[in-house]
Short mmCIF file of C-alpha atoms in Angstrom, two decimals:
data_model
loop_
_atom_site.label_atom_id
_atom_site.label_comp_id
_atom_site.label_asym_id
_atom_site.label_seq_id
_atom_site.Cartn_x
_atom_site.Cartn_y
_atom_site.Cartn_z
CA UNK A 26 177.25 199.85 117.29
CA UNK A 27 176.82 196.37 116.69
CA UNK A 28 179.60 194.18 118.16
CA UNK A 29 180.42 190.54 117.83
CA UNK A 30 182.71 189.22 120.92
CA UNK A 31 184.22 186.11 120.44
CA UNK A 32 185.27 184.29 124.07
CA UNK A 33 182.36 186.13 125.25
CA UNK A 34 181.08 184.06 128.08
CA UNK A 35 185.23 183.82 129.42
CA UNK A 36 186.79 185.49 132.18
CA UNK A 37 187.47 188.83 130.26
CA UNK A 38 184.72 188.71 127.83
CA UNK A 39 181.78 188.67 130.46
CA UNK A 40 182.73 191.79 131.53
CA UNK A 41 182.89 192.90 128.04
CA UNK A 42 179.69 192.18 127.41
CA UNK A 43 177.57 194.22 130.01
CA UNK A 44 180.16 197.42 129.69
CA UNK A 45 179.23 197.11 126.03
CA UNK A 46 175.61 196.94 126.49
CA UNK A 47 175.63 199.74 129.47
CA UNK A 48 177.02 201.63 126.43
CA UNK A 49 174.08 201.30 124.55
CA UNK A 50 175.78 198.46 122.58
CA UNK A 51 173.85 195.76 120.27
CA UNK A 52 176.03 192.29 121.26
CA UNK A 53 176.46 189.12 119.76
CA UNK A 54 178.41 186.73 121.56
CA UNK A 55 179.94 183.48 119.94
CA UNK A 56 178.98 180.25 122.58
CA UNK A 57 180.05 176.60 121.93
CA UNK A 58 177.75 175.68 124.79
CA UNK A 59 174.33 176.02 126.69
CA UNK A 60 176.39 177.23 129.47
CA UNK A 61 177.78 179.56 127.71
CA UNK A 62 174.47 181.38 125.28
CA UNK A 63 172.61 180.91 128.39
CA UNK A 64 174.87 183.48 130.45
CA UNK A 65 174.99 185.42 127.37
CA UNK A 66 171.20 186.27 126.63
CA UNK A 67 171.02 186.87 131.12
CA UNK A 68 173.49 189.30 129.92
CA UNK A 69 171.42 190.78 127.17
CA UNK A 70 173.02 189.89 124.12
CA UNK A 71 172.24 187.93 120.96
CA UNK A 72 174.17 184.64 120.93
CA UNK A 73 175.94 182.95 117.74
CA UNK A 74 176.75 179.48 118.61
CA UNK A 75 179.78 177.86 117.64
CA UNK A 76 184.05 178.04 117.97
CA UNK A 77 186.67 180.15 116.59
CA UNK A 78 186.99 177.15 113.89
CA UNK A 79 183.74 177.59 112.41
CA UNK A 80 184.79 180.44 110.53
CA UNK A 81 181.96 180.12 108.24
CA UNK A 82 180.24 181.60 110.97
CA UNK A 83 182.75 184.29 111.85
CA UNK A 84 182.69 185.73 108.50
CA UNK A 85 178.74 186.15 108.78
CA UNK A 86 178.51 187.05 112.52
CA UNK A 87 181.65 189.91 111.52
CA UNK A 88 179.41 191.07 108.29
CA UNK A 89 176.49 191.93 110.09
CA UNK A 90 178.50 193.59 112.53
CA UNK A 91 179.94 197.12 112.98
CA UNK A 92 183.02 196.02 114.51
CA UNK A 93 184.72 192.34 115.98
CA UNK A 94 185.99 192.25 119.71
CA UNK A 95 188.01 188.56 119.36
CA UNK A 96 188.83 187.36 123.09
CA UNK A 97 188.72 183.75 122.13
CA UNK A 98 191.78 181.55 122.95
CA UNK A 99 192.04 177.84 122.92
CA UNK A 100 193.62 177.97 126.55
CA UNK A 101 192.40 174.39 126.77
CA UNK A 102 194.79 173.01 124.51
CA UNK A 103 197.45 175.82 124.66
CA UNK A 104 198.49 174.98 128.24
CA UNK A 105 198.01 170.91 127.93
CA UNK A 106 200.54 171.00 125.17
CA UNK A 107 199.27 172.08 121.74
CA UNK A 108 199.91 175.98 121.94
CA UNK A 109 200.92 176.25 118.62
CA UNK A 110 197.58 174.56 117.84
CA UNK A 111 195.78 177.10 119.63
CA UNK A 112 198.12 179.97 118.15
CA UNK A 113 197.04 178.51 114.50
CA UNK A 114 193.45 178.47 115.30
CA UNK A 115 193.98 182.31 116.19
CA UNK A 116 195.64 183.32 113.37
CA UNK A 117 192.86 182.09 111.25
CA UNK A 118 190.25 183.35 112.96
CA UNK A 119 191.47 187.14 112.64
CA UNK A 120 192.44 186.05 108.98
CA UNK A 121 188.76 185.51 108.45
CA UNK A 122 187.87 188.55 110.19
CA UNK A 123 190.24 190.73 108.34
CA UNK A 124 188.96 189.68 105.39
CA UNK A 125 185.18 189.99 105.94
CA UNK A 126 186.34 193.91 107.60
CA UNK A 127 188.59 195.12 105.01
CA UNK A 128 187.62 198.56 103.01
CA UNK A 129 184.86 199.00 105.59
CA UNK A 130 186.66 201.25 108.11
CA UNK A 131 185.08 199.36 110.66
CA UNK A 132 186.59 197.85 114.04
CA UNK A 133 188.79 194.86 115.22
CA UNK A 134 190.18 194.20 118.44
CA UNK A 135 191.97 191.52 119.36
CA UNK A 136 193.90 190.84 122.81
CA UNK A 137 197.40 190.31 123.10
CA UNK A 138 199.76 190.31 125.96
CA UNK A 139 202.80 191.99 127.41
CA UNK A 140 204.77 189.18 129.55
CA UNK A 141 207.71 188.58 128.44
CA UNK A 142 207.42 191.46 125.48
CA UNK A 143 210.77 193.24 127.08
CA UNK A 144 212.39 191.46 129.86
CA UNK A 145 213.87 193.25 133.02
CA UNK A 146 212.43 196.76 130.78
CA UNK A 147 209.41 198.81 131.43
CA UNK A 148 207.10 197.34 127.93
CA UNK A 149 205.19 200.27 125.96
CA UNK A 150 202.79 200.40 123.62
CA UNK A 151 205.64 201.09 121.26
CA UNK A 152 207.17 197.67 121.91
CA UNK A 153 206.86 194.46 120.01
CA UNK A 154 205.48 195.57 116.96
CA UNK A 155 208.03 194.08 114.62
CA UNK A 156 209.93 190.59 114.40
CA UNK A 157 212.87 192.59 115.67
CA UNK A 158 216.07 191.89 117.62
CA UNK A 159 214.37 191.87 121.23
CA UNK A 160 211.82 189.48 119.96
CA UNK A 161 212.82 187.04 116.96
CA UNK A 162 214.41 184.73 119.56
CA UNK A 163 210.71 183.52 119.87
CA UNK A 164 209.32 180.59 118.14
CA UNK A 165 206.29 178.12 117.72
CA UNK A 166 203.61 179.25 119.19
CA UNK A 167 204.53 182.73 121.05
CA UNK A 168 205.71 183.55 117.62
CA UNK A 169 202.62 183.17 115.93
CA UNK A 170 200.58 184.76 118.77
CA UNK A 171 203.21 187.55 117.87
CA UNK A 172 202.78 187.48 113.91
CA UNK A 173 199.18 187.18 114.71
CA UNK A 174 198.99 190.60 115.94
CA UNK A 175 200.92 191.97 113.50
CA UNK A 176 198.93 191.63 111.30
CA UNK A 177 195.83 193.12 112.49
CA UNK A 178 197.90 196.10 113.07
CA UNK A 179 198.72 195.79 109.24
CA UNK A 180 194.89 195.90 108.67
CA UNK A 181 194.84 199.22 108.92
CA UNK A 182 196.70 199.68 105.58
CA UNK A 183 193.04 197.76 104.38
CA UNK A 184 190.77 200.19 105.93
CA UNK A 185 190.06 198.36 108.78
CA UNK A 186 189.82 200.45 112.37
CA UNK A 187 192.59 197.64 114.06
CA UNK A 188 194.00 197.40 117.53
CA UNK A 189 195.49 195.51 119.41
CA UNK A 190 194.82 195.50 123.26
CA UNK A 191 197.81 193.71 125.81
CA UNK A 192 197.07 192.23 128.85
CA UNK A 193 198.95 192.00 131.91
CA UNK A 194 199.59 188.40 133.21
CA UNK A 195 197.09 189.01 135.79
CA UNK A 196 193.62 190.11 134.73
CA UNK A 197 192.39 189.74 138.48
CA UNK A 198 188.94 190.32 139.94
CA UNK A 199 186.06 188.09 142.52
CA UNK A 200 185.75 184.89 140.76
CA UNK A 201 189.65 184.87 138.76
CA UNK A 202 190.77 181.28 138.05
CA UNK A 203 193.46 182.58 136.31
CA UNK A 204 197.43 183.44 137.86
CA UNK A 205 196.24 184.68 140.82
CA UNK A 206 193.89 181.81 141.76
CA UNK A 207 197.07 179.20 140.81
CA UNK A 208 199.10 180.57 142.81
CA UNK A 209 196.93 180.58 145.84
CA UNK A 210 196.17 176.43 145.07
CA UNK A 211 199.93 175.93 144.84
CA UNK A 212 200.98 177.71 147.85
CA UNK A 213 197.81 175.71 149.69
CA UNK A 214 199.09 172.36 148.24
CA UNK A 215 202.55 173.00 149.05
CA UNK A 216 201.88 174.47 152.37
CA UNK A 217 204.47 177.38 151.94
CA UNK A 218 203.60 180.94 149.40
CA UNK A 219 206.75 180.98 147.13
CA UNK A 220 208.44 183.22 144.50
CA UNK A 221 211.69 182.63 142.65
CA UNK A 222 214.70 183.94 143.34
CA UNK A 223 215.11 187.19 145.71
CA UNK A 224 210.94 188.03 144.48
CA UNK A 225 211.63 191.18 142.95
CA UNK A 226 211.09 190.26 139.67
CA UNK A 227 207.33 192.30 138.55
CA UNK A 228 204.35 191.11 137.15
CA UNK A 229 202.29 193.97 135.81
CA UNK A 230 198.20 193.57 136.13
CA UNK A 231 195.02 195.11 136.16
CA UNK A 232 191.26 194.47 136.92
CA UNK A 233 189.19 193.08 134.73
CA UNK A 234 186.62 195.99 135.00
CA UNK A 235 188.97 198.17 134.37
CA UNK A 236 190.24 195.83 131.09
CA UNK A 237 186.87 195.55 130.07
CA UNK A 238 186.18 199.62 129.79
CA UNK A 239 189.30 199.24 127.84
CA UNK A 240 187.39 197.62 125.30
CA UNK A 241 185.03 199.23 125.19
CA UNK A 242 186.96 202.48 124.28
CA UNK A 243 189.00 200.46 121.49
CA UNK A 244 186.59 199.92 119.63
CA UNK A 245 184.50 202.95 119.64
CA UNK A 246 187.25 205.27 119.36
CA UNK A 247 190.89 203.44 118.91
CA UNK A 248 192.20 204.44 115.34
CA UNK A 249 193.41 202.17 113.10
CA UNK A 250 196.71 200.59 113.59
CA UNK A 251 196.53 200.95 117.79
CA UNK A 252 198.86 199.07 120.35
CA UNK A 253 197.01 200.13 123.66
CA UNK A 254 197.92 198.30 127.01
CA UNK A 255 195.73 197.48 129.89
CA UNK A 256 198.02 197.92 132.77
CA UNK A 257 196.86 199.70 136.06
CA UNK A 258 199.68 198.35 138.12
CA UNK A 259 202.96 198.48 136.16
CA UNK A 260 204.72 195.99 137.69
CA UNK A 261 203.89 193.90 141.41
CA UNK A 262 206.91 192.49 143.05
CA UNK A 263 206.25 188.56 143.04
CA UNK A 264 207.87 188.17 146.57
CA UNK A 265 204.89 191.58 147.28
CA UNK A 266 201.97 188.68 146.09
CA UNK A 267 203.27 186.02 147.94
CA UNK A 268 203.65 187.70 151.15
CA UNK A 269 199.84 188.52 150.95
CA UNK A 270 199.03 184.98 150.07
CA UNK A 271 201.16 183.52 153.04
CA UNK A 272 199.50 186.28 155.46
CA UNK A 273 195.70 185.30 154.34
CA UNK A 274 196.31 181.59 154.33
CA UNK A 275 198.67 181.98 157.61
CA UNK A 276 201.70 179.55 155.83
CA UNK A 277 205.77 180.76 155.75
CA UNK A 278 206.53 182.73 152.72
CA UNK A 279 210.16 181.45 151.53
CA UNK A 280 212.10 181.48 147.73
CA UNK A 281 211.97 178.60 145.72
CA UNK A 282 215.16 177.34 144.40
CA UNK A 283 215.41 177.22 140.43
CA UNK A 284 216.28 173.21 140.54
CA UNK A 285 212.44 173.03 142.40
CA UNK A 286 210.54 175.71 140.76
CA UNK A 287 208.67 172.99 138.20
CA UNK A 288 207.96 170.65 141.21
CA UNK A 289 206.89 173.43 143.12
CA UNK A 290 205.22 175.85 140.60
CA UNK A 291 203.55 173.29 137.98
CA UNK A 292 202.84 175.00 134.54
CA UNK A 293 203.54 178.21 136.63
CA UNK A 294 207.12 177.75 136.42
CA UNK A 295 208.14 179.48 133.55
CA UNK A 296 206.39 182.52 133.74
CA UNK A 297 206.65 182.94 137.81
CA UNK A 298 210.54 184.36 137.61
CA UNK A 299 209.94 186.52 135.10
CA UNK A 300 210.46 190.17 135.02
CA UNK A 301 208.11 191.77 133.00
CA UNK A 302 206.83 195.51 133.92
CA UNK A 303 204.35 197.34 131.25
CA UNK A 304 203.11 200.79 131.07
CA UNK A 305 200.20 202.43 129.80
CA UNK A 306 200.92 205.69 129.71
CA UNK A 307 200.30 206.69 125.91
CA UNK A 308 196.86 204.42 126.04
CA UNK A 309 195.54 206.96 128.50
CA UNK A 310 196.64 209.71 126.98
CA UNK A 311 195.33 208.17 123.09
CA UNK A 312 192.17 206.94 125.08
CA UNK A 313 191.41 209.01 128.45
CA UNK A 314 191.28 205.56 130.43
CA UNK A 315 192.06 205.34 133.80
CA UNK A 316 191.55 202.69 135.75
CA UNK A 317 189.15 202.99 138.63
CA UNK A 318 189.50 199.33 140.65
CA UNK A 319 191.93 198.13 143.01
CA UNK A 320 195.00 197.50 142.61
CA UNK A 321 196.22 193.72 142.56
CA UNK A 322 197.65 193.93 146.46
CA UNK A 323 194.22 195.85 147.26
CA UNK A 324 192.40 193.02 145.53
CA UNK A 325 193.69 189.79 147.26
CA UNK A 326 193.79 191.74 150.86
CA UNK A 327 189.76 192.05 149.96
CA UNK A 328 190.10 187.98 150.87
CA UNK A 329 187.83 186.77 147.82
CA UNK A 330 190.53 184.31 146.52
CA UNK A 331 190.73 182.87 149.76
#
């Protein structure tokens, strides 16, 4: 196949990219920088330059294409205050997309994610997929993330092959600057590995190797109208992450009360008390994927965030 990958050069999308091409994959990656179509064509792929807003060029790059991996994100703006900026650009993006793809049969993928999709409850696949009761509290930005994928599951009615893939909070792997790397800074800043409350709250993760075959199998094989989730580890007790991080950086591991979770946790703070397990039971059984890499306590006891 021939596959464009937006956020190609990111965390997630660079291992994309070579699982693609080991596949025997043709790969065009969108870059908005040297850096970036540099890393790409080491990688072996063609590069289209621009951003998610040129969609000028994401309506050509997805017509000469058999099928549309989108991993971009603004994350830039989304976590400095403009998420619903960053949700917008999104929106349009797979807009364009859907257009350019519909009546071909061909593929879309898009990544989502599960925190939050079904508090204190083990998420599946069969979660989230309408503006419903458990959800509609939700607005701004989350809630257009949330229409957003929606809609490429309503593609499918159009003849195009849609999924959409979730993500754990925690895609982690050697060289993650993501949760996992924040929460090592903090508790280096701070002097002291924290977690809210009693810590049992769970985050549920994976590797990104493992995420990565994901797509792969999405979209040569998902049909049309998938939910598939990339969870290997359904849901790691906070207070379970933090003792690891206290034991490799020798510092106390203690709760953080709610009145100094913002001082203590930064950005973190809303995100690091919730309780927010996922399975991925029917992906593997719609998909055969199982996940082959450590788990996320197996991965930071391997040292490489330290």
């Amino acid at each position: 196949m021939r596959v464009f990958v937006t956020g190609a050069s990111g965390w997630i999308g660079s291992a994309v990219v070579p699982e693609l091409i080991g596949a025997g994959h043709q790969v065009t990656g969108l870059a908005r920088s040297d850096a970036s179509a540099a890393a790409l064509t080491a990688a072996g792929a063609a590069v289209q330059r621009g951003t998610i807003d040129d969609l000028d060029g994401l309506r050509s790059a997805a017509a000469a294409s058999d099928g549309v991996v989108h991993l971009a994100f603004k994350h830039d703006i989304a976590f400095s205050g403009d998420f619903q900026g960053a949700a917008d650009a999104d929106r349009r993006a797979v807009e364009t997309f859907g257009e350019v793809l519909a009546g071909s049969g061909r593929a879309l993928v898009i990544a989502s994610g599960v925190l939050g999709l079904r508090p204190g409850q083990v998420a599946t696949e069969r979660d989230g997929r309408s503006m419903d009761s458990a959800v509609a509290g939700l607005d701004g930005g989350p809630r257009t993330r949330l229409a957003t994928a929606q809609l490429t599951l309503s593609l499918a009615s159009r003849d195009v092959r849609s999924s959409v893939l979730r993500l754990p909070p925690t895609v982690h792997g050697e060289g993650d600057n993501g949760f996992m790397a924040t929460l090592v800074g903090i508790a280096r800043d701070k002097g002291v590995s924290g977690y809210a409350g009693d810590g049992a709250n769970r985050w549920p993760a994976v590797h990104r190797l493992d995420a990565a075959h994901l797509f792969r199998l999405a979209v040569e094989q998902a049909p049309a109208g998938s939910v598939l989730h990339a969870i290997a580890d359904e849901g790691v007790p906070i207070r379970a992450i933090a003792e690891v991080i206290g034991r490799h950086l020798d510092l106390p591991v203690a709760a953080i009360a709610a009145e100094d979770a913002a001082g203590h946790f930064a950005w973190l703070a809303g995100f690091i008390a919730l309780d927010s397990p996922a399975s991925s039971e029917l992906t593997r059984e719609l998909l055969g994927w199982q996940p082959t890499q450590p788990g996320l306590i197996d991965d930071l006891g391997k040292g490489h965030y330290f």
